Coordinates of C-alpha atoms in Angstrom, one line a residue:
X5 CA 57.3 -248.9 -41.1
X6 CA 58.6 -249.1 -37.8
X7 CA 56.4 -250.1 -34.8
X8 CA 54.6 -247.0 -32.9
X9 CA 55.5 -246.9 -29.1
X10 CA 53.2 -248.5 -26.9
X11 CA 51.7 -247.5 -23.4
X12 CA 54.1 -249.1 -21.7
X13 CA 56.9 -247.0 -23.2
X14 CA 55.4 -243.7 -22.7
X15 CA 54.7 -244.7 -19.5
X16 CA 58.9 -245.2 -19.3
X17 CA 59.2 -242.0 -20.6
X18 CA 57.3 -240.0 -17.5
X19 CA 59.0 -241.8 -14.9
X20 CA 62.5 -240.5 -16.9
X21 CA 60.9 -237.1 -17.0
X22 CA 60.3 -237.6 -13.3
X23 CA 64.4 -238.1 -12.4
X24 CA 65.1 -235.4 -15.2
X25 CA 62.2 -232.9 -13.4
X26 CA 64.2 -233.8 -10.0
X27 CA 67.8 -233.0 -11.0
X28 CA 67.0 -229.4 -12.7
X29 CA 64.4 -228.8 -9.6
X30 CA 67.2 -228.9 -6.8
X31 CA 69.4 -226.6 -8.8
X32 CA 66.4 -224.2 -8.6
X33 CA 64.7 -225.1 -5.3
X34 CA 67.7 -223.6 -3.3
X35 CA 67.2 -219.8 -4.9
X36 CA 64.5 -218.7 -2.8
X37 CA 65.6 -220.3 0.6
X38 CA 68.9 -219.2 -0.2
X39 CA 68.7 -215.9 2.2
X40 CA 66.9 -218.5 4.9
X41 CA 69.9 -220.9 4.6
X42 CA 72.4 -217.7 4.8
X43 CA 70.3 -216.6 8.0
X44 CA 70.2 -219.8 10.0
X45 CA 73.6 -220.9 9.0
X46 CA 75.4 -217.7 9.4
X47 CA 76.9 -218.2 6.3
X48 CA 79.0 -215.7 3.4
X49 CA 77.4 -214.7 0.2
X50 CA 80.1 -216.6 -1.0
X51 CA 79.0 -219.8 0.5
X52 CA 75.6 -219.3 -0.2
X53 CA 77.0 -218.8 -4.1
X54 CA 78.6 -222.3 -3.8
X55 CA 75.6 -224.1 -2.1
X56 CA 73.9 -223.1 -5.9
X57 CA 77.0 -223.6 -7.5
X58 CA 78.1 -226.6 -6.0
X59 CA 75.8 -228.4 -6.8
X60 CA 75.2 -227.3 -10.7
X61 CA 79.1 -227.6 -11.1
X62 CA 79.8 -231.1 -9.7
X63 CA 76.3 -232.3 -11.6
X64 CA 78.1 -231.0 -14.8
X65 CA 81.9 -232.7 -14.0
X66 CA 80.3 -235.2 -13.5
X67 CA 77.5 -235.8 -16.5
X68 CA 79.9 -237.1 -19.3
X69 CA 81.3 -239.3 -17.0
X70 CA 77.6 -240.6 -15.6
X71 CA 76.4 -241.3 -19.4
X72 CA 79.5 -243.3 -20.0
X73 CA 78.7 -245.1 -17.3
X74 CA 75.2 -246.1 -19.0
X75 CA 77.1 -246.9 -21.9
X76 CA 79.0 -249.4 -20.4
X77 CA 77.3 -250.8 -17.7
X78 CA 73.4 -250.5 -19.2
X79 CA 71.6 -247.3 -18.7
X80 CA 68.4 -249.0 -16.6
X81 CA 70.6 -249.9 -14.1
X82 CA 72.5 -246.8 -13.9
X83 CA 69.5 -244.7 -13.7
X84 CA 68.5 -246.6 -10.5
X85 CA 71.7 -246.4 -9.2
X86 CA 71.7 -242.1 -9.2
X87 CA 67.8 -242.1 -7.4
X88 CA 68.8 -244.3 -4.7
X89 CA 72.3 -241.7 -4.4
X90 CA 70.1 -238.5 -5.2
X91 CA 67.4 -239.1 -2.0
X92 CA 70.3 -240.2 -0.1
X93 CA 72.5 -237.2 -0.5
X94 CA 69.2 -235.1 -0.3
X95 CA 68.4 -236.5 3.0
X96 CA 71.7 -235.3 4.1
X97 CA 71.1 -231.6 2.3
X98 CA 68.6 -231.5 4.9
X99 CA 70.1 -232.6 8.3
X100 CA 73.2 -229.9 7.7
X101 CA 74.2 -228.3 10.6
X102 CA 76.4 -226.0 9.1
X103 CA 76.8 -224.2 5.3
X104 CA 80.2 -226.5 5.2
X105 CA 78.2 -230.2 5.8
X106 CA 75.5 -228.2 3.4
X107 CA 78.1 -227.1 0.3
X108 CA 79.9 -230.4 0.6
X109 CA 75.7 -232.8 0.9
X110 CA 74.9 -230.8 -2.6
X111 CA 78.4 -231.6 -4.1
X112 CA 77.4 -235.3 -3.5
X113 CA 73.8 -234.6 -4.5
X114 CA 75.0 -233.2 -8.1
X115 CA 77.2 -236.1 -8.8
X116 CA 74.0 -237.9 -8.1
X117 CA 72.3 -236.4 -10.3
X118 CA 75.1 -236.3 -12.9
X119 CA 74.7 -240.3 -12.7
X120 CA 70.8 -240.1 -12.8
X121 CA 70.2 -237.5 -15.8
X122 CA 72.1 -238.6 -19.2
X123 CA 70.5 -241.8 -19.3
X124 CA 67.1 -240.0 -19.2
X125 CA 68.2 -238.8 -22.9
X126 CA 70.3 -241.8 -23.8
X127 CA 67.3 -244.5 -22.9
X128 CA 64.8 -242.0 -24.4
X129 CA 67.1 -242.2 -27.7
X130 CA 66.6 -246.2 -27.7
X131 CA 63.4 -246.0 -26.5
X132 CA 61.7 -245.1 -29.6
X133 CA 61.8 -246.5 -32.8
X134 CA 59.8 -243.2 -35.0
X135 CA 61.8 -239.7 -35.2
X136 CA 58.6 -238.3 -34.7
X137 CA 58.2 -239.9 -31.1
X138 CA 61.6 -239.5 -30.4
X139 CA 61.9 -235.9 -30.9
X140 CA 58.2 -235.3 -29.0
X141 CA 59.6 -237.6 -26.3
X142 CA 62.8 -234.9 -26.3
X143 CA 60.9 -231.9 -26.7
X144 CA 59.2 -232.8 -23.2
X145 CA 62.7 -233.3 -21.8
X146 CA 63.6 -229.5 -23.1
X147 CA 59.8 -228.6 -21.4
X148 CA 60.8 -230.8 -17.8
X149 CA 63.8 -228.5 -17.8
X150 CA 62.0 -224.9 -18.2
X151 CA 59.0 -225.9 -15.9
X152 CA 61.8 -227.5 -13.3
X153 CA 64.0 -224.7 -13.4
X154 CA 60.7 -222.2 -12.7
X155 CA 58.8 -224.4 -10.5
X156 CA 61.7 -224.8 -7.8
X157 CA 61.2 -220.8 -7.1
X158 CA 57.7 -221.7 -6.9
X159 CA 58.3 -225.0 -4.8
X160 CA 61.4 -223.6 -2.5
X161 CA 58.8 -220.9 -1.4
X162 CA 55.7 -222.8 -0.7
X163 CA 57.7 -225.0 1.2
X164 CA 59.3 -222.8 3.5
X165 CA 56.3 -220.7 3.8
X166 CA 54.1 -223.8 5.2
X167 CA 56.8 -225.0 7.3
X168 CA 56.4 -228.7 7.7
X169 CA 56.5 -229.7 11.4
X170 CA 59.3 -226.7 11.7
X171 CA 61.4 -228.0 9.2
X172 CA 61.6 -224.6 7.7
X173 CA 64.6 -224.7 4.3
X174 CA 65.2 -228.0 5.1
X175 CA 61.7 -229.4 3.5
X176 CA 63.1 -228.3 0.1
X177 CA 65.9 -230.7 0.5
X178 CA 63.3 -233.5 1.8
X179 CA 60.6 -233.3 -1.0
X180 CA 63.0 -235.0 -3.2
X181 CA 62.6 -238.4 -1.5
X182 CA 59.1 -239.4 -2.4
X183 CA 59.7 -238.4 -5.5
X184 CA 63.0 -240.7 -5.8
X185 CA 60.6 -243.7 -4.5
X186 CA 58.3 -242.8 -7.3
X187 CA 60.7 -242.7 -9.6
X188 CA 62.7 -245.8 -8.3
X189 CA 60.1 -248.2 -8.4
X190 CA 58.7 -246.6 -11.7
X191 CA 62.2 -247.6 -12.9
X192 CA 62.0 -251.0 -11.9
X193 CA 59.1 -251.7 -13.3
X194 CA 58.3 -249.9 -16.7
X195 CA 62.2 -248.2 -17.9
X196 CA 63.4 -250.8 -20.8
X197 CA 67.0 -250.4 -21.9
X198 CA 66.5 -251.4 -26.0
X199 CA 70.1 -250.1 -26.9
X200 CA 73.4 -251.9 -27.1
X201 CA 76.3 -252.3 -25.1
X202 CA 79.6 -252.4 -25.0
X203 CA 82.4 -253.7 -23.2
X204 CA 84.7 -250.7 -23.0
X205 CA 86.8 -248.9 -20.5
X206 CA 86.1 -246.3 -18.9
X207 CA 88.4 -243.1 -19.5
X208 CA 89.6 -242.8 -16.1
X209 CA 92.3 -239.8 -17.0
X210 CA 89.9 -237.5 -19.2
X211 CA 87.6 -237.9 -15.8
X212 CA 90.3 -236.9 -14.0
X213 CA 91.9 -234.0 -15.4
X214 CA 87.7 -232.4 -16.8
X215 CA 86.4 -232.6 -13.5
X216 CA 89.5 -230.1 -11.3
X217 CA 89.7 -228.5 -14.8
X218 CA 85.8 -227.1 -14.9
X219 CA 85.9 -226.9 -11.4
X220 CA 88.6 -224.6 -10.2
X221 CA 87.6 -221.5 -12.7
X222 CA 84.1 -221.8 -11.3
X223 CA 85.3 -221.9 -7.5
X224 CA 87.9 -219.4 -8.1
X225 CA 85.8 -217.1 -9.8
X226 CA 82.6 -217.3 -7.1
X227 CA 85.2 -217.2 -3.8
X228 CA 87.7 -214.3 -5.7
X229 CA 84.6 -212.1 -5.9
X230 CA 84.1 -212.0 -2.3
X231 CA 87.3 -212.5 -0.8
X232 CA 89.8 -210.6 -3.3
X233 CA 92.1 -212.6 -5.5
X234 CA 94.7 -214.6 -3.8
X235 CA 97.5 -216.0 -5.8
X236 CA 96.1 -219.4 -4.9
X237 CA 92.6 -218.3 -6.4
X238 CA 94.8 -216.9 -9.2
X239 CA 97.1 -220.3 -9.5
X240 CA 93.7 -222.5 -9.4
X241 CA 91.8 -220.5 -12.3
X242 CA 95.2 -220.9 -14.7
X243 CA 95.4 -224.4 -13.6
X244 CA 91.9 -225.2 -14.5
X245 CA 91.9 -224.0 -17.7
X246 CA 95.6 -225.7 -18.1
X247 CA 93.5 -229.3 -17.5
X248 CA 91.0 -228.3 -20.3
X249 CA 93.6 -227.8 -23.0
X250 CA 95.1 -231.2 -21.8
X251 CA 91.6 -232.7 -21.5
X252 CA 90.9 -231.8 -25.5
X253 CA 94.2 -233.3 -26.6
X254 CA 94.0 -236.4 -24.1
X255 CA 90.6 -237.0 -25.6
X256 CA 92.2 -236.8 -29.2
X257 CA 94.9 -239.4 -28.7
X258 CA 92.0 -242.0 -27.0
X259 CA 90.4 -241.8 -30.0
X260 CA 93.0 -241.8 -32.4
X261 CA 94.6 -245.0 -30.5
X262 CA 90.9 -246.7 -31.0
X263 CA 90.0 -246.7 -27.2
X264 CA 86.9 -245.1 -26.3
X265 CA 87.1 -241.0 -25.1
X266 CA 85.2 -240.0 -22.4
X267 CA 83.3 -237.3 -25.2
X268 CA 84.5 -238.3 -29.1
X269 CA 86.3 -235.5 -30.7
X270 CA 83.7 -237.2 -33.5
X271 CA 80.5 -235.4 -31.8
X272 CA 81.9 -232.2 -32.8
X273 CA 82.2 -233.0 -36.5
X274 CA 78.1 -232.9 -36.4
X275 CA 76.5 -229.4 -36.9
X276 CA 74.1 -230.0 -33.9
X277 CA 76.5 -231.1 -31.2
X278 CA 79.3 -228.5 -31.8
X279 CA 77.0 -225.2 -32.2
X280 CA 73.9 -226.9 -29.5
X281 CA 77.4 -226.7 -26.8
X282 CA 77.8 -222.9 -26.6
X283 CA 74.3 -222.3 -27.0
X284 CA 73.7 -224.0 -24.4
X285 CA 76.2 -222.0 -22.7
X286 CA 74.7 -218.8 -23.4
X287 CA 71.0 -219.8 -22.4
X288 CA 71.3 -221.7 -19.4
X289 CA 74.3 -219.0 -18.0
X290 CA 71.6 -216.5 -18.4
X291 CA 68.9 -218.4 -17.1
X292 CA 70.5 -219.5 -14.4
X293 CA 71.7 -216.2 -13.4
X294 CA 68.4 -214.6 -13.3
X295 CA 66.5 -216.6 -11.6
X296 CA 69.7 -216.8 -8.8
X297 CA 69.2 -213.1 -8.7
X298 CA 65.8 -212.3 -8.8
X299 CA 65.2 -214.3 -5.6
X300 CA 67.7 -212.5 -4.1
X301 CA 66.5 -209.2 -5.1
X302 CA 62.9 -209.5 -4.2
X303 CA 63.8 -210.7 -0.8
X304 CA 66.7 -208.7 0.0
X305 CA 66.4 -205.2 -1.7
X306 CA 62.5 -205.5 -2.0
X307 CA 61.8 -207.5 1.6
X308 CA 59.7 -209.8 0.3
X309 CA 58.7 -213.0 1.9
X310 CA 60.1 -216.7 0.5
X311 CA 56.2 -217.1 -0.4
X312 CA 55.6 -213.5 -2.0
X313 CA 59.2 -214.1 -4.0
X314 CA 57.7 -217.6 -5.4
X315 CA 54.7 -216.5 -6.4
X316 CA 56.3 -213.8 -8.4
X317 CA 57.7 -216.3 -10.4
X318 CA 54.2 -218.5 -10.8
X319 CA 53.5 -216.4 -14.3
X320 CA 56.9 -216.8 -15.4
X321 CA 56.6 -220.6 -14.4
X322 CA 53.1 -221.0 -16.0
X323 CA 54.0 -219.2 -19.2
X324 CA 57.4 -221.5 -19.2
X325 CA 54.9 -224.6 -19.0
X326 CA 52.2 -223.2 -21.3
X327 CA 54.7 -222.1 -24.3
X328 CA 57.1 -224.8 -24.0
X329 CA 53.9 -227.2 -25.7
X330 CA 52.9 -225.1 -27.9
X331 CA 56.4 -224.4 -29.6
X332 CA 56.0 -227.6 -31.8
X333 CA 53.1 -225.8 -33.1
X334 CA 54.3 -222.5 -33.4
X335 CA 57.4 -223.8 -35.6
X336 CA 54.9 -226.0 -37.5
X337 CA 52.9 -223.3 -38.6
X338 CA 55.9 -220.0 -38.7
X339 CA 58.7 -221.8 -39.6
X340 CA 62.3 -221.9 -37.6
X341 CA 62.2 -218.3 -37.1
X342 CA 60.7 -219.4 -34.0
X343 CA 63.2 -220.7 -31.7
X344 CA 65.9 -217.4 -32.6
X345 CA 62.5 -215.4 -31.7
X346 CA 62.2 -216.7 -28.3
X347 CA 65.4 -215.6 -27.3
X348 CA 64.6 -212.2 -28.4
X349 CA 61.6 -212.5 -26.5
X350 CA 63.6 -213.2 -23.3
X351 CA 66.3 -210.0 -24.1
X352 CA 63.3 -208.1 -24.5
X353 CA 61.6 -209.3 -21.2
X354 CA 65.1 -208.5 -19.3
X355 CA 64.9 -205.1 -21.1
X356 CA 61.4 -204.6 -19.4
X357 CA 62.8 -205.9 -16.0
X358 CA 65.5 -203.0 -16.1
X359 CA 63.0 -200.9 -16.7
X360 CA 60.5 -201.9 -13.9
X361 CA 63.2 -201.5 -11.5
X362 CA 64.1 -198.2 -12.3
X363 CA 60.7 -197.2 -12.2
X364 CA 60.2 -199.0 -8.8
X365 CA 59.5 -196.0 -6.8
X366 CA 55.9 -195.8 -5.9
X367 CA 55.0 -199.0 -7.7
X368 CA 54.4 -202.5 -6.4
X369 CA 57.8 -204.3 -7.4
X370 CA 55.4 -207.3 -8.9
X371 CA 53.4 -205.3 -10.8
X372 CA 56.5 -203.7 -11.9
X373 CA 58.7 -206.9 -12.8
X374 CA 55.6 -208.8 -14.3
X375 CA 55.7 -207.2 -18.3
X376 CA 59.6 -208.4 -18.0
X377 CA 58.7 -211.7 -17.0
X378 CA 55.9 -212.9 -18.8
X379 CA 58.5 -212.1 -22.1
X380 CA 61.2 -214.1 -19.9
X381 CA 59.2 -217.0 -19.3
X382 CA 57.3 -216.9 -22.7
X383 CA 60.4 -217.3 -24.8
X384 CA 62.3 -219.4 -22.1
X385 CA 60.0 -221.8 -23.0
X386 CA 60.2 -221.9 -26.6
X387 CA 63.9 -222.1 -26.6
X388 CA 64.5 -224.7 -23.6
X389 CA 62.0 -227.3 -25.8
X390 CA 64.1 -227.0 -29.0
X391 CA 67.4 -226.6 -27.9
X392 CA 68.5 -230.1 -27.1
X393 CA 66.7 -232.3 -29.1
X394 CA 68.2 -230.0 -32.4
X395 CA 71.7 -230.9 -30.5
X396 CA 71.5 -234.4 -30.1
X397 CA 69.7 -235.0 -33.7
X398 CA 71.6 -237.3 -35.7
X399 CA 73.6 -238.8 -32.7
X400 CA 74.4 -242.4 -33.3
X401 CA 73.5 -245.2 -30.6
X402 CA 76.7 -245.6 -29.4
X403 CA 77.3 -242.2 -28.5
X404 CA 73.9 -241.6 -27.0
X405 CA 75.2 -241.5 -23.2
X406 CA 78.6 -239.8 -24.2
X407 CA 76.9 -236.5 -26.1
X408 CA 73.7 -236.3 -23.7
X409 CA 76.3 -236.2 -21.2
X410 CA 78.5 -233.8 -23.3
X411 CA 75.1 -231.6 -23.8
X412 CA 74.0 -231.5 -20.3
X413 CA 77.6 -230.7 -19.2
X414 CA 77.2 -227.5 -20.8
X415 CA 74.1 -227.0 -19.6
X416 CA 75.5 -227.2 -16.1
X417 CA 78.2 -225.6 -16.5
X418 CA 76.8 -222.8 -18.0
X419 CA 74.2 -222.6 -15.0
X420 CA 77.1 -222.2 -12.4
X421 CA 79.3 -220.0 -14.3
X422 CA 76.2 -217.8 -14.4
X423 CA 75.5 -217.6 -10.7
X424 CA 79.0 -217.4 -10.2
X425 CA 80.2 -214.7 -13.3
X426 CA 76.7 -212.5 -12.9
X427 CA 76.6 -213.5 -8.9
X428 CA 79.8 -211.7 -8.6
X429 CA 79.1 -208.7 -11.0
X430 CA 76.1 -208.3 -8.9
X431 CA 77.8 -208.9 -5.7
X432 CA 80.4 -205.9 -6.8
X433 CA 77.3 -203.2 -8.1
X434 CA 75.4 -204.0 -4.9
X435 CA 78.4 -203.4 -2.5
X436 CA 78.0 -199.7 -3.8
X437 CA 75.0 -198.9 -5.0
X438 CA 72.5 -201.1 -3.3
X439 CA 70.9 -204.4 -4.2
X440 CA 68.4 -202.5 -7.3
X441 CA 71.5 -201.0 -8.8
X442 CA 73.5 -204.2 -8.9
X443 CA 70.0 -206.2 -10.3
X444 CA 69.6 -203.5 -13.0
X445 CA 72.9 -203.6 -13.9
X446 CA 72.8 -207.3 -14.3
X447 CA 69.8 -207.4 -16.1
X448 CA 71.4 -205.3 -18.9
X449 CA 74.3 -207.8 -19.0
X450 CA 71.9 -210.5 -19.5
X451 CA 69.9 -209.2 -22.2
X452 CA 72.8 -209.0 -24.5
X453 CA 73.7 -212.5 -23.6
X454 CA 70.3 -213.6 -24.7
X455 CA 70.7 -211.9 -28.0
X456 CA 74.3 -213.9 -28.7
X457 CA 71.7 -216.6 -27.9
X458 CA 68.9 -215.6 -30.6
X459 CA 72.0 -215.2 -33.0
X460 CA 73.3 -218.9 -31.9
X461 CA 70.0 -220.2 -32.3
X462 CA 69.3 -218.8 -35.7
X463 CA 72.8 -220.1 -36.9
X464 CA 71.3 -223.7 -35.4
X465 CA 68.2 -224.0 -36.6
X466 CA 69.7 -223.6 -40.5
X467 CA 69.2 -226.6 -42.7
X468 CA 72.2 -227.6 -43.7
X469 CA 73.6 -227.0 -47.6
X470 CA 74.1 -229.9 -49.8
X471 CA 77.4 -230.1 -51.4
X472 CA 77.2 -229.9 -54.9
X473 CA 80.0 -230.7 -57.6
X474 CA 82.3 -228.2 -58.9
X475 CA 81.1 -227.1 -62.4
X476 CA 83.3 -227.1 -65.5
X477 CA 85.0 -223.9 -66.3

């Protein structure tokens, strides 16, 4: 039987949770100072959509590339290498004197990150010698990412409300460096890289031509909402998804000449990988989304304070948390039903949000939202635990860095294609009919994403046929 993890491991493990808790706070933290930074910047809705997006975009360009990087130059040292660059570009986040310095700070902050967070999953892969270790180990990772993506409303607003020595938005940028120091010398002395390496190339062209190509749809789409669609916007969305196409077959010939592809057409050949990539897209977009919006709607249409808008989101965040452990149970005991179930859970908490805004007049907006969100953050939970470790089972060493990477590509991606595609629906509906049409419009859009996501989920969690022999006519 293979050994059991020792203290010493798990202790490895936290300090990785710590980095992954970091990278999905800041794409969170940013939501509820979002109208503070717009105010003391003096900057467009469209900036304001790119600090978010920036950030979440770049992290995801850059995350195939980052866990290649692991591959070949050990993951340990990688790791280290993205804290150091993640509380350096934060430090810069927070001494922006303008939304420009800010938008182009995050950029370098999410390639940070990019670097930092598929070696959290890759080393965790290594790490552990049990399947039953391993996948508790990546069932916390899926938990990190619900509580992180919560807790940065709940963070953002605290921070701003208390106002550190007058720092005001600027502290939510500057939290991240003790936590880097923690991390970084956690790193040094506890994170063991167990798995292999080796000495191959990296695939400088499929870099090259994924990055502009995920980038210029997303930038296009969030600037063309605001400023009308120029035929340069129009020119930079076609080119994108030109790249893409040549991206797929690039990565085809790499592997067919028996050089190593920045993402193996082989990953999508597993079950997992190929159906854990859209929904991936599907959750996170909505996710993502919401939580950009609701922020903006409590503070905006609602006038609510950074403080008040956080702790509308501390049930939510707390039912995330609470939910997220327990799901290991709950499939234990009611079988894979579970995971599909949690997405319905969220469609029906959007459902509920609609309704509490339509039914806003007279009523306290929190009391109103709160049925909505307690579904929202109840079956977010569920679904954000299982999610990733059923898409990476069965991944071989090698490829550990490549598909985390590939994984957590989508989830990025899917986050900023959600601020910016919802973002700009919203954008649109509030222009004419006010900030609570726009976010009850939106809401119904998401809660028929999140049932594409119980349906993807479902399709998922199946146990795969065995292929039995043709029988004699």
């Amino acid at each position: 039987m293979s050994p059991a993890a020792t203290a010493a491991q798990w202790g490895a493990v936290w300090i990785l949770l710590l980095g992954a808790f970091m990278g999905f706070l800041d794409i969170f933290i940013v939501n509820v100072a979002n109208p503070s930074i717009q105010a003391a910047l003096n900057a467009g809705f469209a900036e304001i959509q790119m600090v978010t997006a920036g950030y979440t975009l770049t992290y995801g360009v850059g995350l195939v590339a980052g866990g290649r990087l692991g591959d070949i130059f050990g993951r340990r040292r990688v790791f280290l290498i993205g804290v150091f660059a993640f509380a350096v570009a934060s430090t810069a986040c927070a001494a922006a004197p303008n939304a420009e310095f800010l938008i182009g700070a995050r950029i370098v902050q999410g390639l940070a990150a990019a670097v930092m967070l598929p070696q959290v999953l890759a080393l965790i892969q290594v790490t552990f010698h049990r399947d039953q270790e391993r996948s508790r180990a990546i069932g916390l990772y899926g938990a990190v990412i619900g509580v992180g993506v919560v807790a940065g409303q709940i963070v953002g607003g605290l921070l701003i409300a208390w106002d550190f020595v007058g720092l005001g938005w600027r502290s939510i940028f500057l939290v991240n460096v003790p936590l880097c120091v923690m991390a970084f010398i956690g790193g040094l002395v506890l994170v063991r890289d167990g798995g292999e390496h080796t000495r191959m190339k990296l695939d400088l062209p499929g870099v090259v031509m994924l990055g502009p190509g995920l980038l210029g749809p997303v930038h296009s789409l969030v600037i063309g909402a605001e400023q009308g669609w120029s035929g340069l916007l129009v020119g930079e969305m076609a080119g994108g998804m030109v790249l893409l196409i040549l991206f797929i077959l690039w990565e085809r010939r790499v592997a067919a000449s028996g050089a190593t592809p920045l993402l193996p057409p082989r990953l999508f050949n597993q079950r997992g990988f190929s159906l854990g990539l859209p929904t991936a897209l599907f959750f996170y977009g909505t996710n993502g989304a919401f939580v950009f919006l609701l922020a903006f709607y409590l503070q905006q249409a609602e006038e609510f304070s950074p403080l008040a808008s956080a702790l509308t989101f501390t049930p939510m965040a707390i039912l995330t948390s609470v939910f997220s452990v327990l799901c290991g149970k709950f499939v234990a005991h009611f079988g894979r039903w579970v995971v599909p179930g949690g997405a319905v859970a969220m469609a029906l908490g959007l459902s509920l949000v609609w309704m509490g805004v339509e039914l806003l007049d007279g009523t306290n907006p929190t009391v109103a939202l709160m049925p909505g969100l307690v579904f929202y953050g109840a079956g977010g939970g569920i679904v954000a635990t299982s999610l990733i470790g059923t898409a990476l089972s069965g991944v071989a060493s090698e490829d550990a860095g490549a598909a985390s990477g590939g994984i957590l590509t989508a989830v990025q991606v899917s986050e900023a294609v959600g601020v910016a595609g919802i973002g700009a629906l919203f954008a649109s509906l509030a222009s004419g009919g006010g900030g609570a049409y726009g976010f009850a419009v939106s809401s119904v859009v998401l809660t028929v994403l999140s049932l594409l996501t119980a349906v993807l989920l479902n399709l998922l969690g199946r146990p795969r046929q065995p292929v039995s022999a043709a029988e004699p006519t």
